[in-house]
PDB file of C-alpha atoms in Angstrom:
ATOM      1  CA  UNK A   1      -2.190 -27.079 -33.786  1.00 85.00           C
ATOM      2  CA  UNK A   2      -2.474 -23.267 -33.417  1.00 90.00           C
ATOM      3  CA  UNK A   3       0.576 -21.245 -32.478  1.00 94.00           C
ATOM      4  CA  UNK A   4       0.618 -20.305 -28.788  1.00 95.00           C
ATOM      5  CA  UNK A   5       1.395 -16.687 -27.942  1.00 95.00           C
ATOM      6  CA  UNK A   6       2.052 -15.191 -24.526  1.00 96.00           C
ATOM      7  CA  UNK A   7       0.341 -11.832 -23.856  1.00 96.00           C
ATOM      8  CA  UNK A   8       1.226 -10.444 -20.403  1.00 96.00           C
ATOM      9  CA  UNK A   9      -1.371  -7.968 -19.134  1.00 95.00           C
ATOM     10  CA  UNK A  10      -0.565  -4.595 -17.603  1.00 93.00           C
ATOM     11  CA  UNK A  11      -3.944  -4.385 -15.843  1.00 91.00           C
ATOM     12  CA  UNK A  12      -2.300  -4.722 -12.427  1.00 90.00           C
ATOM     13  CA  UNK A  13       0.776  -2.642 -13.293  1.00 92.00           C
ATOM     14  CA  UNK A  14       1.743   0.242 -11.033  1.00 91.00           C
ATOM     15  CA  UNK A  15       0.771   3.515 -12.757  1.00 88.00           C
ATOM     16  CA  UNK A  16       3.895   5.170 -11.276  1.00 92.00           C
ATOM     17  CA  UNK A  17       6.154   2.436 -12.694  1.00 95.00           C
ATOM     18  CA  UNK A  18       4.261   1.604 -15.874  1.00 93.00           C
ATOM     19  CA  UNK A  19       7.249   1.725 -18.226  1.00 95.00           C
ATOM     20  CA  UNK A  20       9.352  -0.408 -15.859  1.00 96.00           C
ATOM     21  CA  UNK A  21       6.535  -2.944 -15.481  1.00 95.00           C
ATOM     22  CA  UNK A  22       6.189  -3.165 -19.275  1.00 96.00           C
ATOM     23  CA  UNK A  23       9.944  -3.725 -19.618  1.00 96.00           C
ATOM     24  CA  UNK A  24       9.745  -6.556 -17.085  1.00 96.00           C
ATOM     25  CA  UNK A  25       7.516  -8.570 -19.467  1.00 95.00           C
ATOM     26  CA  UNK A  26       9.365  -7.715 -22.690  1.00 94.00           C
ATOM     27  CA  UNK A  27       9.851 -11.396 -23.559  1.00 94.00           C
ATOM     28  CA  UNK A  28       6.109 -11.786 -24.179  1.00 95.00           C
ATOM     29  CA  UNK A  29       4.696 -11.973 -27.696  1.00 97.00           C
ATOM     30  CA  UNK A  30       2.023  -9.285 -27.205  1.00 96.00           C
ATOM     31  CA  UNK A  31       1.265  -6.719 -24.525  1.00 96.00           C
ATOM     32  CA  UNK A  32      -2.337  -7.051 -23.339  1.00 96.00           C
ATOM     33  CA  UNK A  33      -3.942  -3.704 -22.460  1.00 93.00           C
ATOM     34  CA  UNK A  34      -7.442  -3.210 -21.045  1.00 90.00           C
ATOM     35  CA  UNK A  35      -8.820   0.314 -21.519  1.00 85.00           C
ATOM     36  CA  UNK A  36     -11.638   1.082 -19.075  1.00 84.00           C
ATOM     37  CA  UNK A  37     -12.905   4.646 -18.972  1.00 79.00           C
ATOM     38  CA  UNK A  38     -15.196   4.655 -15.952  1.00 82.00           C
ATOM     39  CA  UNK A  39     -18.217   5.385 -18.160  1.00 83.00           C
ATOM     40  CA  UNK A  40     -19.020   2.100 -19.896  1.00 83.00           C
ATOM     41  CA  UNK A  41     -17.460  -0.013 -17.147  1.00 82.00           C
ATOM     42  CA  UNK A  42     -16.997   1.087 -13.525  1.00 80.00           C
ATOM     43  CA  UNK A  43     -13.212   0.835 -13.015  1.00 82.00           C
ATOM     44  CA  UNK A  44     -10.785   3.231 -14.624  1.00 80.00           C
ATOM     45  CA  UNK A  45      -7.478   1.867 -15.924  1.00 85.00           C
ATOM     46  CA  UNK A  46      -4.780   3.418 -18.076  1.00 84.00           C
ATOM     47  CA  UNK A  47      -5.730   6.153 -20.506  1.00 82.00           C
ATOM     48  CA  UNK A  48      -5.078   5.976 -24.221  1.00 82.00           C
ATOM     49  CA  UNK A  49      -2.481   8.754 -23.796  1.00 87.00           C
ATOM     50  CA  UNK A  50      -0.625   6.733 -21.147  1.00 88.00           C
ATOM     51  CA  UNK A  51      -0.524   3.735 -23.471  1.00 89.00           C
ATOM     52  CA  UNK A  52       0.711   5.872 -26.385  1.00 89.00           C
ATOM     53  CA  UNK A  53       3.683   6.987 -24.261  1.00 91.00           C
ATOM     54  CA  UNK A  54       4.851   3.408 -23.645  1.00 92.00           C
ATOM     55  CA  UNK A  55       8.035   2.336 -25.357  1.00 93.00           C
ATOM     56  CA  UNK A  56       7.853  -1.310 -26.362  1.00 94.00           C
ATOM     57  CA  UNK A  57       8.564  -3.394 -29.421  1.00 94.00           C
ATOM     58  CA  UNK A  58       5.745  -5.798 -28.544  1.00 95.00           C
ATOM     59  CA  UNK A  59       2.514  -5.468 -30.516  1.00 96.00           C
ATOM     60  CA  UNK A  60      -0.403  -4.307 -28.356  1.00 95.00           C
ATOM     61  CA  UNK A  61      -3.469  -6.499 -27.795  1.00 94.00           C
ATOM     62  CA  UNK A  62      -5.972  -3.821 -26.721  1.00 91.00           C
ATOM     63  CA  UNK A  63      -9.463  -4.423 -25.347  1.00 88.00           C
ATOM     64  CA  UNK A  64     -11.716  -1.362 -25.240  1.00 82.00           C
TER      65      UNK A  64
END
């Protein structure tokens, strides 16, 4: 049986509280991040620079 991993997503996180929202899911195995730039897909989410500023020990699971 494959190992199950929990990857909380920050898609609905508050941009003004991003670091706090990330800390609230720190017990997850991975941090799921969707990067949408408004060009290839309509919505805009967090920028690459915003994600780089995050402080977390969780590996990032990033979808571009």
